mmCIF file of C-alpha atoms in Angstrom:
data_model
loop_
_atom_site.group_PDB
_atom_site.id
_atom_site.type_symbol
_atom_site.label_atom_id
_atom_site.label_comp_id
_atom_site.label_asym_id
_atom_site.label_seq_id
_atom_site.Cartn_x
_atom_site.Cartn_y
_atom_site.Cartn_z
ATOM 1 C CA UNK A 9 -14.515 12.045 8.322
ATOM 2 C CA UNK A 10 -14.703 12.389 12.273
ATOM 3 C CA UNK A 11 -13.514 15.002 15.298
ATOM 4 C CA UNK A 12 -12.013 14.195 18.001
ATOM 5 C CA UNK A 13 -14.552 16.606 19.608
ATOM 6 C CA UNK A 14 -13.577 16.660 23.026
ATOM 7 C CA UNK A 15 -10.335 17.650 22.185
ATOM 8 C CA UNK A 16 -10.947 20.833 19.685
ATOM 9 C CA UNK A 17 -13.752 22.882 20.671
ATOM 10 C CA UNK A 18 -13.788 26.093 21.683
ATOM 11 C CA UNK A 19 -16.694 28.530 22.616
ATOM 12 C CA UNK A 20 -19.343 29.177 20.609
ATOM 13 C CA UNK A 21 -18.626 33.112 20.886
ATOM 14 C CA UNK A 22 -15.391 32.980 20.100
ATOM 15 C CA UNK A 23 -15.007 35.883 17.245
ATOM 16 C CA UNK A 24 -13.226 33.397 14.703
ATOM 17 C CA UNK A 25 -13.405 29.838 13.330
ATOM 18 C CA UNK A 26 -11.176 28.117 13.701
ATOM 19 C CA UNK A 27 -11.050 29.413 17.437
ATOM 20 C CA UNK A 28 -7.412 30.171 18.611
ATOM 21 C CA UNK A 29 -7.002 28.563 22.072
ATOM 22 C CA UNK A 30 -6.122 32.189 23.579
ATOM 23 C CA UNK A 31 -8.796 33.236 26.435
ATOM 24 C CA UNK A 32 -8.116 36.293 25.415
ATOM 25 C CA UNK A 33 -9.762 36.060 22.522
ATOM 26 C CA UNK A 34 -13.066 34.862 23.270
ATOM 27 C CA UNK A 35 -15.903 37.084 23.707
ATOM 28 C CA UNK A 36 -18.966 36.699 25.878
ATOM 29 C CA UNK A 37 -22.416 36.018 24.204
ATOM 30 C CA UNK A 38 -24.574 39.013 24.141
ATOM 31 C CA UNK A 39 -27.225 38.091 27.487
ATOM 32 C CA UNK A 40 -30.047 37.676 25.379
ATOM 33 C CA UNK A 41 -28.895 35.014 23.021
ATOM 34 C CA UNK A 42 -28.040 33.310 26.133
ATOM 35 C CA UNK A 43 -31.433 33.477 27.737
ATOM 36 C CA UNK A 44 -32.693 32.590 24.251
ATOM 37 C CA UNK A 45 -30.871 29.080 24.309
ATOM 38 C CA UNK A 46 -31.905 28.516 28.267
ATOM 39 C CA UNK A 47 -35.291 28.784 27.045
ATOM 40 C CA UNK A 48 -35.169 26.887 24.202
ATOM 41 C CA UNK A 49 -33.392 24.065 26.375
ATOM 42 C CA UNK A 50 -36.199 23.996 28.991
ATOM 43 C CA UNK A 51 -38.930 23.938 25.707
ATOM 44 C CA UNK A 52 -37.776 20.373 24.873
ATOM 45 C CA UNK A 53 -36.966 18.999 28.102
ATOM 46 C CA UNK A 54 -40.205 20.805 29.299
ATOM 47 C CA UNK A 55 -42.113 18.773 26.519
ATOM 48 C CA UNK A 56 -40.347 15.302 27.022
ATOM 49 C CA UNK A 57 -40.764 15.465 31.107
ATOM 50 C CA UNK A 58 -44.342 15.846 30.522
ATOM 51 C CA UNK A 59 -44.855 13.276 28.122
ATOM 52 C CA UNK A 60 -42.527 10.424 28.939
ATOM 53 C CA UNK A 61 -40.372 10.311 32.337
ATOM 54 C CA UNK A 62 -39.902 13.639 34.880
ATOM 55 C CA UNK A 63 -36.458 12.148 35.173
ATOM 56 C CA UNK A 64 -35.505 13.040 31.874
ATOM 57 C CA UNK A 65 -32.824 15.556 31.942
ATOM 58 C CA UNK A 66 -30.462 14.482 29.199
ATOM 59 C CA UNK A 67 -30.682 12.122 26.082
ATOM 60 C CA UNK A 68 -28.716 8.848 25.510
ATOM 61 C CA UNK A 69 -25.431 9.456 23.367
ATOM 62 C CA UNK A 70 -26.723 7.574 20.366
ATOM 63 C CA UNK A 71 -30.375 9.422 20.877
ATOM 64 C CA UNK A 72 -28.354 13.009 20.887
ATOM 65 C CA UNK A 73 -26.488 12.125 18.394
ATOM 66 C CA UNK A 74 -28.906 10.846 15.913
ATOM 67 C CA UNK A 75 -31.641 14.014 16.687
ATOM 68 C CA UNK A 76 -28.219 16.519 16.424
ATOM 69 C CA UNK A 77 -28.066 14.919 12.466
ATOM 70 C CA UNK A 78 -31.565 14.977 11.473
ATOM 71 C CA UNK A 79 -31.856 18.384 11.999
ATOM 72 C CA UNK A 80 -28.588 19.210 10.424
ATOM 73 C CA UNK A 81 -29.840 17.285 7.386
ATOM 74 C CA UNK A 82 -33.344 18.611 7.396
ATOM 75 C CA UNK A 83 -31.978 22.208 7.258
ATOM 76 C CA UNK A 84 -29.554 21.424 4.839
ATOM 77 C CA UNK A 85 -31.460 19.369 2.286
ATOM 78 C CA UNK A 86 -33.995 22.419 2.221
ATOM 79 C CA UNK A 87 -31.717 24.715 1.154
ATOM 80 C CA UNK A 88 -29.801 22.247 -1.318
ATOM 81 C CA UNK A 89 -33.321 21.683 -2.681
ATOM 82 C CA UNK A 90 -34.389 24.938 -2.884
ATOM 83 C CA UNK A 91 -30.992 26.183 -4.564
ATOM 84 C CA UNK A 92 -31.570 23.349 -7.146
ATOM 85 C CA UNK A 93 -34.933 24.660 -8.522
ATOM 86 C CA UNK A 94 -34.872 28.286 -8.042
ATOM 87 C CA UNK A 95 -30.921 29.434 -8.363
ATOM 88 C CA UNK A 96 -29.656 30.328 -11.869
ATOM 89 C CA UNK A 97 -27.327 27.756 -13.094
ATOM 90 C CA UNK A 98 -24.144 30.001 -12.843
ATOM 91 C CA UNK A 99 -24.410 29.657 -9.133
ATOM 92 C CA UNK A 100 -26.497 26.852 -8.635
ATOM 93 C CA UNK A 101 -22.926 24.424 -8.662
ATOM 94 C CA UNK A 102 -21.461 26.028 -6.235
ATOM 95 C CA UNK A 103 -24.714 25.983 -3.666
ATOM 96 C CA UNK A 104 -24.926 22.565 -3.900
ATOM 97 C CA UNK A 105 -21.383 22.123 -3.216
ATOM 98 C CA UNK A 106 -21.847 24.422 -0.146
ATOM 99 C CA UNK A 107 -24.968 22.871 1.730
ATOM 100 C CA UNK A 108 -23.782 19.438 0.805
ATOM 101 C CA UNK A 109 -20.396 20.314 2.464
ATOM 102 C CA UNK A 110 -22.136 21.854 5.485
ATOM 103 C CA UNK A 111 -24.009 18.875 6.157
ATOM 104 C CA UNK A 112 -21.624 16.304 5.857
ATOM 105 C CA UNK A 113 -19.119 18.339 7.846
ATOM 106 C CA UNK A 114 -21.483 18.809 10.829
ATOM 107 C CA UNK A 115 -22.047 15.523 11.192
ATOM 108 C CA UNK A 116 -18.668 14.114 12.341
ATOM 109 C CA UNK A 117 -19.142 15.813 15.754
ATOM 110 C CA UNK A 118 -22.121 14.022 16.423
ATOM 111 C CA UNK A 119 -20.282 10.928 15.498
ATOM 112 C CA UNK A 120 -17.814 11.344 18.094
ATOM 113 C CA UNK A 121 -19.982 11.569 20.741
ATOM 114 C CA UNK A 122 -21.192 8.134 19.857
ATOM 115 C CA UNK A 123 -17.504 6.503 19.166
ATOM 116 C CA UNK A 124 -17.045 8.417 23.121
ATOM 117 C CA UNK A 125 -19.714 5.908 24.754
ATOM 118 C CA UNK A 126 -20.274 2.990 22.108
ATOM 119 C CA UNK A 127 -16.685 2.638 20.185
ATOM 120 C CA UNK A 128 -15.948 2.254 16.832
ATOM 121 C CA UNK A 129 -19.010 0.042 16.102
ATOM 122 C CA UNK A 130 -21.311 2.454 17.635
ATOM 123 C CA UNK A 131 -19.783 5.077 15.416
ATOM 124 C CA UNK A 132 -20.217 2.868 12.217
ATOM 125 C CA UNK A 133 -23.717 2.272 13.375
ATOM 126 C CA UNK A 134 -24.788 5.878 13.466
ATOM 127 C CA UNK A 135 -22.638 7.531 10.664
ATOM 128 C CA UNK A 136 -23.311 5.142 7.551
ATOM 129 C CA UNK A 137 -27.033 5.031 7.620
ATOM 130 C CA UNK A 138 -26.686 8.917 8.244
ATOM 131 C CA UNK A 139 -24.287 9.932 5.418
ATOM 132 C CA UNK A 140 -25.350 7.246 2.968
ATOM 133 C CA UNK A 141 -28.955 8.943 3.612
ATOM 134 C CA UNK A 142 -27.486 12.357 3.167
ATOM 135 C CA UNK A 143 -26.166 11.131 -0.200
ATOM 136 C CA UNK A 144 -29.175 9.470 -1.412
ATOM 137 C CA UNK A 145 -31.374 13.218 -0.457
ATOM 138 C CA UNK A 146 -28.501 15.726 -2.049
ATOM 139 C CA UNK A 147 -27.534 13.487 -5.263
ATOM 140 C CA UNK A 148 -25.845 16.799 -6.584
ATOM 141 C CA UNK A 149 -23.074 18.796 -5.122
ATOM 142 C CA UNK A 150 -19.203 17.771 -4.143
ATOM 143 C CA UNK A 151 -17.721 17.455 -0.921
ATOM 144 C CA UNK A 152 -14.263 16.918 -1.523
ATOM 145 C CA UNK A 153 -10.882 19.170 -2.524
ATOM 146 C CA UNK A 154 -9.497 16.179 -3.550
ATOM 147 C CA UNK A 155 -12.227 15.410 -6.186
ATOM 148 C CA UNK A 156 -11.677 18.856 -7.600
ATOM 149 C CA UNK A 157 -8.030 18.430 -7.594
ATOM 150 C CA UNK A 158 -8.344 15.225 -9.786
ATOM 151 C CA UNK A 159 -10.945 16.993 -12.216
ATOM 152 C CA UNK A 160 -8.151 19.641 -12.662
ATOM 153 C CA UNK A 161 -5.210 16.839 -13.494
ATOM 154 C CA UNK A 162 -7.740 14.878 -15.725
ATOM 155 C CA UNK A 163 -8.918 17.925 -17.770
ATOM 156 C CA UNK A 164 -12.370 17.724 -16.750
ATOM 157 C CA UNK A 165 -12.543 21.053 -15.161
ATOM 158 C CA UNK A 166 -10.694 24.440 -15.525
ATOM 159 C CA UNK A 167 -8.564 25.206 -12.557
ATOM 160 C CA UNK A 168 -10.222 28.380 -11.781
ATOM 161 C CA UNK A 169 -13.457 26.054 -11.412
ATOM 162 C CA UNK A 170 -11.805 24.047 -9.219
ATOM 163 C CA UNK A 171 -10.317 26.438 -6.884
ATOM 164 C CA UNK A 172 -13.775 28.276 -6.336
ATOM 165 C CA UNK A 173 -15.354 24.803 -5.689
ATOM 166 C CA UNK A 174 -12.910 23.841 -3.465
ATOM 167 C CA UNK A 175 -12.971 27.694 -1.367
ATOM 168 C CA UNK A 176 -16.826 26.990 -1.279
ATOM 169 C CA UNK A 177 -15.912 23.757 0.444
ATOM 170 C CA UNK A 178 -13.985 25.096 2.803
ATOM 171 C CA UNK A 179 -16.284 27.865 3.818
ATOM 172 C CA UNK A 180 -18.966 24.911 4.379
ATOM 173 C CA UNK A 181 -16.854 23.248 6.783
ATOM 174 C CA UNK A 182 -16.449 26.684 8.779
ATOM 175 C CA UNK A 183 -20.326 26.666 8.518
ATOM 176 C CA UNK A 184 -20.598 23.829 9.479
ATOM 177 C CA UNK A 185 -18.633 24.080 13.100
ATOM 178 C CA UNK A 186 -20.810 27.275 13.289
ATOM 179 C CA UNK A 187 -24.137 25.193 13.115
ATOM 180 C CA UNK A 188 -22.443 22.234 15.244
ATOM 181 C CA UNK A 189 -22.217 25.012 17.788
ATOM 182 C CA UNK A 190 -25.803 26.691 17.661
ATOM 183 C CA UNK A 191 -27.429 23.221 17.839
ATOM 184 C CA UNK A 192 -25.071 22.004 20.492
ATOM 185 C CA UNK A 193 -26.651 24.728 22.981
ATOM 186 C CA UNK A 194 -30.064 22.967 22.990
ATOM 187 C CA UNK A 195 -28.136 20.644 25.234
ATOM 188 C CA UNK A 196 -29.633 17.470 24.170
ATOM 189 C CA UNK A 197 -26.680 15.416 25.945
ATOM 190 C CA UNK A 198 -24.736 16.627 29.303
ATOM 191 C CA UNK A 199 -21.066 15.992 27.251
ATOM 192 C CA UNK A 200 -22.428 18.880 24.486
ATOM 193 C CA UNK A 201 -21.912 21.932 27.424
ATOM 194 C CA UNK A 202 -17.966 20.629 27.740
ATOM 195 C CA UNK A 203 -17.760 19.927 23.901
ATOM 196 C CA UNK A 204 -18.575 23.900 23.720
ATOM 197 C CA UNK A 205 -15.936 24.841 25.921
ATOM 198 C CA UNK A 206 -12.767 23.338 25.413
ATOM 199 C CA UNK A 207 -10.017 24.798 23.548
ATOM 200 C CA UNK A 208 -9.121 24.279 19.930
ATOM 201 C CA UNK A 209 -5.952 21.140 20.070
ATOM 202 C CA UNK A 210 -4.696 19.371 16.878
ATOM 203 C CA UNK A 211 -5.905 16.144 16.062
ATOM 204 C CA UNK A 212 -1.999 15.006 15.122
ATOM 205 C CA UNK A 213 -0.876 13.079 17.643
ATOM 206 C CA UNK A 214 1.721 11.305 15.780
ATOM 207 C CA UNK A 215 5.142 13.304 13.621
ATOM 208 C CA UNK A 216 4.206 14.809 10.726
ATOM 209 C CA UNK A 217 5.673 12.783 8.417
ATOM 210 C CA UNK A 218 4.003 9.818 9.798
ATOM 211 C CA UNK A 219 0.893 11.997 9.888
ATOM 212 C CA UNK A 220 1.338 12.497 6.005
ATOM 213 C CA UNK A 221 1.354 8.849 5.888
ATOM 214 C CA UNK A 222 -1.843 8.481 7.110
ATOM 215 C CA UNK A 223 -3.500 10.297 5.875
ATOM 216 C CA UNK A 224 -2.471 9.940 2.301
ATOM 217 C CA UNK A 225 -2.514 5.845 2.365
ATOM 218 C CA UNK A 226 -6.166 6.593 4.134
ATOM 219 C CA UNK A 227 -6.928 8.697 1.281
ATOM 220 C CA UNK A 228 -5.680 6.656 -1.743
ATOM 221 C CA UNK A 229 -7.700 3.329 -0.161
ATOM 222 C CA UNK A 230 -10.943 5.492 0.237
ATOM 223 C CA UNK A 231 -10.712 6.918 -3.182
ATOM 224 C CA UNK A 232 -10.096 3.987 -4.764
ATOM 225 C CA UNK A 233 -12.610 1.929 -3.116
ATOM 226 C CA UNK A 234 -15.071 4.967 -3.798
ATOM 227 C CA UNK A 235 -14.292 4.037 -8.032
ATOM 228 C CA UNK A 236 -15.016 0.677 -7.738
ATOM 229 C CA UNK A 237 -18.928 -1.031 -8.919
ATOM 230 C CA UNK A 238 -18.967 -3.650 -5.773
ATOM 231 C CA UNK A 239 -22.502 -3.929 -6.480
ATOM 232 C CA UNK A 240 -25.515 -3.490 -9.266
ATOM 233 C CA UNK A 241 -27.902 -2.002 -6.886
ATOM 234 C CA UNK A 242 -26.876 1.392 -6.238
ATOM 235 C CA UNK A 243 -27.874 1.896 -2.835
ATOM 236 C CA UNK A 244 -25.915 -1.424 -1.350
ATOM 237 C CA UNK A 245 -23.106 0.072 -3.748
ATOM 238 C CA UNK A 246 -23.544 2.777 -1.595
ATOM 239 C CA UNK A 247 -23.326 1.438 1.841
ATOM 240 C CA UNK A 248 -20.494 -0.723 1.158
ATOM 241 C CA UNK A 249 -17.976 2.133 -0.075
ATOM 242 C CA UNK A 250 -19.513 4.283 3.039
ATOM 243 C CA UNK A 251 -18.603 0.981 5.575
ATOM 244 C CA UNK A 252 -15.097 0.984 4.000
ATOM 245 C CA UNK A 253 -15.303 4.986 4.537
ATOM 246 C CA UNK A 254 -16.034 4.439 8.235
ATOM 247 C CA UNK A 255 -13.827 1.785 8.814
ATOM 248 C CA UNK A 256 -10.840 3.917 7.073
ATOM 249 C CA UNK A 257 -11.721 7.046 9.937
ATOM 250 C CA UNK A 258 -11.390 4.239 12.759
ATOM 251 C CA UNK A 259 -8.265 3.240 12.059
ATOM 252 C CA UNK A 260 -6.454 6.479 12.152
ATOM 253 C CA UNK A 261 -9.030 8.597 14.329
ATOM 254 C CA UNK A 262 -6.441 8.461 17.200
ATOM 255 C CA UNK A 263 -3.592 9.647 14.879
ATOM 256 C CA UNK A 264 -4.688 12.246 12.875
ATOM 257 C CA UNK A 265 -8.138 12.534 13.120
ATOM 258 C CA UNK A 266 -8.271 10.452 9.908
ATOM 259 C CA UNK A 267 -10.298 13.269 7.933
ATOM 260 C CA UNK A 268 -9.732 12.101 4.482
ATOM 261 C CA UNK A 269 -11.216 15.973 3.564
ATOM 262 C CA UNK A 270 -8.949 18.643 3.562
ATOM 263 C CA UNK A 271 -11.682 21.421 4.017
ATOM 264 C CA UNK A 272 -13.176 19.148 6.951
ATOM 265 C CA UNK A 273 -9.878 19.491 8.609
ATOM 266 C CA UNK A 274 -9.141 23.077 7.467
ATOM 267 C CA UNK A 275 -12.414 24.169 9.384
ATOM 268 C CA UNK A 276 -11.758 22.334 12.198
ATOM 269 C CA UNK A 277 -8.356 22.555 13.013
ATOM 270 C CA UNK A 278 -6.820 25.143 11.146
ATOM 271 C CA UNK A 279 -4.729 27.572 13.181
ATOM 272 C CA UNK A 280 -5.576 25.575 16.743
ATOM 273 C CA UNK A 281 -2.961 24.292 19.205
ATOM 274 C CA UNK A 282 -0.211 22.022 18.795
ATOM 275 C CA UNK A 283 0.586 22.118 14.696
ATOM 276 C CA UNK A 284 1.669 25.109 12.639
ATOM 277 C CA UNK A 285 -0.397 26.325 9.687
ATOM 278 C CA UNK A 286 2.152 24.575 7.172
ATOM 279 C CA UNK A 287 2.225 21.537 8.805
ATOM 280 C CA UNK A 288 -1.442 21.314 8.530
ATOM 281 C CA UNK A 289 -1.110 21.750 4.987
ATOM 282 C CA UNK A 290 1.261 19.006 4.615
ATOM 283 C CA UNK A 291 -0.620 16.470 6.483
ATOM 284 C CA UNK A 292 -4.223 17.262 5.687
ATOM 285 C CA UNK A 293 -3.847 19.136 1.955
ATOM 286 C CA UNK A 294 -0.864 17.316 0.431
ATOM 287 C CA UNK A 295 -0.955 14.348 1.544
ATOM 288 C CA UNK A 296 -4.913 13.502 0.553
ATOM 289 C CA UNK A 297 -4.052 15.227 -2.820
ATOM 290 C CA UNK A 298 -1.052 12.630 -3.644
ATOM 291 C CA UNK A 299 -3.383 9.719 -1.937
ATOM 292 C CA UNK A 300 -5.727 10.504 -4.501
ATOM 293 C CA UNK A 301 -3.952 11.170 -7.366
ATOM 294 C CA UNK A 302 -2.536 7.661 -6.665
ATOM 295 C CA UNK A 303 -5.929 6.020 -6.184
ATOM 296 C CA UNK A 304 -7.069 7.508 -9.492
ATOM 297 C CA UNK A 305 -4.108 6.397 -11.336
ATOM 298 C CA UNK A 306 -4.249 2.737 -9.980
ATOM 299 C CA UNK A 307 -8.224 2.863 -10.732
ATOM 300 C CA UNK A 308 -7.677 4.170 -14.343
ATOM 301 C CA UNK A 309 -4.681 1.372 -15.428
ATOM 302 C CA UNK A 310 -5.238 -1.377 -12.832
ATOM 303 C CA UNK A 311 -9.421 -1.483 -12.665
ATOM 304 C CA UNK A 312 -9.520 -1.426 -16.547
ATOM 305 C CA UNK A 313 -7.052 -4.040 -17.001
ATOM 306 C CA UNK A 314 -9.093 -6.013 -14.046
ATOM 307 C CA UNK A 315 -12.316 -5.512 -16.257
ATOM 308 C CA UNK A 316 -10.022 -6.229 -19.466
ATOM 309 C CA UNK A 317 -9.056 -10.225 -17.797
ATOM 310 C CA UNK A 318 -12.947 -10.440 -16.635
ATOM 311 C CA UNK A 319 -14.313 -9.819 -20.111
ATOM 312 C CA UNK A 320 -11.337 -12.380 -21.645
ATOM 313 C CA UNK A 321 -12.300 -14.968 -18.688
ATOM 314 C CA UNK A 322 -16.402 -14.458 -19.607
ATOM 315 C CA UNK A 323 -15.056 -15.105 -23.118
ATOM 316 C CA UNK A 324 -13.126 -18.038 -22.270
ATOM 317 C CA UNK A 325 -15.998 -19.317 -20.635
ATOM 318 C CA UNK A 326 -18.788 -18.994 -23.367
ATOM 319 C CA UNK A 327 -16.096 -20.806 -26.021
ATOM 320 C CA UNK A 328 -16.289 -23.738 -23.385
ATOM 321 C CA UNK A 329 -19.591 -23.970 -22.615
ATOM 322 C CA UNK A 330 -20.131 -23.984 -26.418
ATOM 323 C CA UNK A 331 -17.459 -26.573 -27.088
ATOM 324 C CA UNK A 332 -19.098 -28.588 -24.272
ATOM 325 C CA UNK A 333 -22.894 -27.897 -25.844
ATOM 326 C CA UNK A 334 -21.085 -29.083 -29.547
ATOM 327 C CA UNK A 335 -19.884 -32.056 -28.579
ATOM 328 C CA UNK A 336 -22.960 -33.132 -26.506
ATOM 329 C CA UNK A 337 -25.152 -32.673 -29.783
ATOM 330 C CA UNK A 338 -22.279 -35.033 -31.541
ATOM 331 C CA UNK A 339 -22.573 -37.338 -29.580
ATOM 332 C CA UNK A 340 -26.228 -37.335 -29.000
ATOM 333 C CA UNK A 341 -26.221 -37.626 -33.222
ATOM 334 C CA UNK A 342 -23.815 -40.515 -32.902
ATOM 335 C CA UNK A 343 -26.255 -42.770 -30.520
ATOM 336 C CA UNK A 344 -29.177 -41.904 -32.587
ATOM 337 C CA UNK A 345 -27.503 -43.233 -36.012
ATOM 338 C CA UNK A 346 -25.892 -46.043 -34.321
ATOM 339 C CA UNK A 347 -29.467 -47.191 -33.021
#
């Protein structure tokens, strides 16, 4: 779940998301919106000269990019809150599935700026505390197409659910690069003014049939590892899957962009530079929905089967230990007639 940022962003006043790399198509921001984010830039720095350093001019990457997610998640765990209590329950599914998706899908760009200056480890640093926190705050609400797809094949959900859940996912993600953008003008790192401006370019960087490949065997590993119990306690449960998550986006970051979340790729890179519309869908649609449909099937036969030799081993065990406790009472009986 990550952006290669510095690659895909266009201007914040573009009149479309995703923004089409075409100058001609961007529009300048109105003067006083403008003004409004110069002032709001000099408020904070204003505040932080005066109180710490009058060098300050800029935060550090990992600073930026931690601040850049807490208020992301503040503002988005008020309204997921907030829809939870007070929205009838028609709707209330589909809220939860938005500000959950617009949250988690606004992160990834602060990610990369930390993956830009401290690597891969620097990015698992940051986004696992940050996501599995996210979790932990919105316990309701899906993020993922793929999720919905499965529900459909497994008859858990009507396909006219799944198709609204999975539109409402997709819209979050183009919310999401919206918000990325509005908070990205406080400035809070020098690298945000560039990330604003630079033109919308695919994350594929490899053919698209090895791109498929990616992305689906990335897919099918998370998913799977995502249905496993690889601990009792629910929140290191939690942060292992999320590691394995985060480790999964490293190794194919460079490739594809390693989304594992069709609408996170959808309302990033939809429509920009260097792949056509139906090659994104084969990469970043198809191949997650085959990666997961083989993750589920190898978690529904293989994983019960697993727990299936566990319970016969656990079994196998107790008749030992009680053939072992049987015979030590024998022969304990034996001594004591004997003497």
């Amino acid at each position: 779940m990550i952006v290669n940022w510095h690659q895909k962003l266009s201007s914040a006043c573009q009149t479309q998301i995703p923004r089409s790399p075409s100058l001609t198509d961007i529009q300048h921001c109105p003067n006083r919106d403008k003004d409004l984010s110069v002032a709001n830039k000099m408020k904070w720095r204003e505040l932080l000269q005066e109180t710490v350093s009058p060098d300050i001019h800029f935060l550090s990457p990992a600073v930026s990019s931690v601040i850049f997610c807490l208020l992301v998640m503040l503002l988005c765990v008020i309204m997921h809150k907030l829809s939870n209590l007070f929205l009838p329950g028609s709707i209330k599914l589909y809220a939860l599935d938005f500000f959950k998706s617009v949250a988690m899908f606004t992160y990834p760009l602060a990610f990369g700026l930390t993956r830009t200056y401290h690597g891969h480890i620097g990015y698992c640093v940051i986004m696992v505390p940050i996501n599995v926190l996210t979790v932990l705050l919105m316990t309701e609400g899906n993020i993922s197409p793929v999720d919905n797809f499965l529900f459909t094949i497994k008859g858990q959900q009507a396909l006219w659910k799944s198709i609204l859940r999975i539109i409402i996912q997709v819209n979050g993600a183009f919310a999401a690069f919206y918000l990325a953008q509005k908070i990205m003008q406080l400035e809070f790192h020098e690298d945000f003014e560039n990330m604003l401006s630079n033109a919308c370019i695919s994350d594929l960087k490899v053919t698209i049939f090895f791109g498929f490949l990616i992305e689906m065997l990335g897919t099918a590993w998370d998913v799977w590892v995502w249905s496993l119990s690889l601990s009792r306690y629910h929140r290191i449960n939690l942060i292992i899957k999320m590691t394995n998550t985060a480790l999964v986006v490293c190794s194919g970051v460079h490739y594809t962009g390693m989304y594992n979340q069709p609408a996170l790729a959808t309302g990033y890179t939809f429509g920009c530079h260097g792949t056509s519309n139906v090659e994104h869908v084969f990469v970043y649609w198809i191949g997650p929905f085959i990666g997961g449909y083989i993750a589920d099937y190898i978690s529904e036969n293989f994983n019960i089967k697993l727990s299936s030799n566990e319970v016969k081993q656990k079994d196998i065990n107790k008749d030992k230990s009680r053939n072992q406790e049987e015979t030590k009472n024998t022969s304990t009986k034996h001594l004591k007639k004997n003497n």
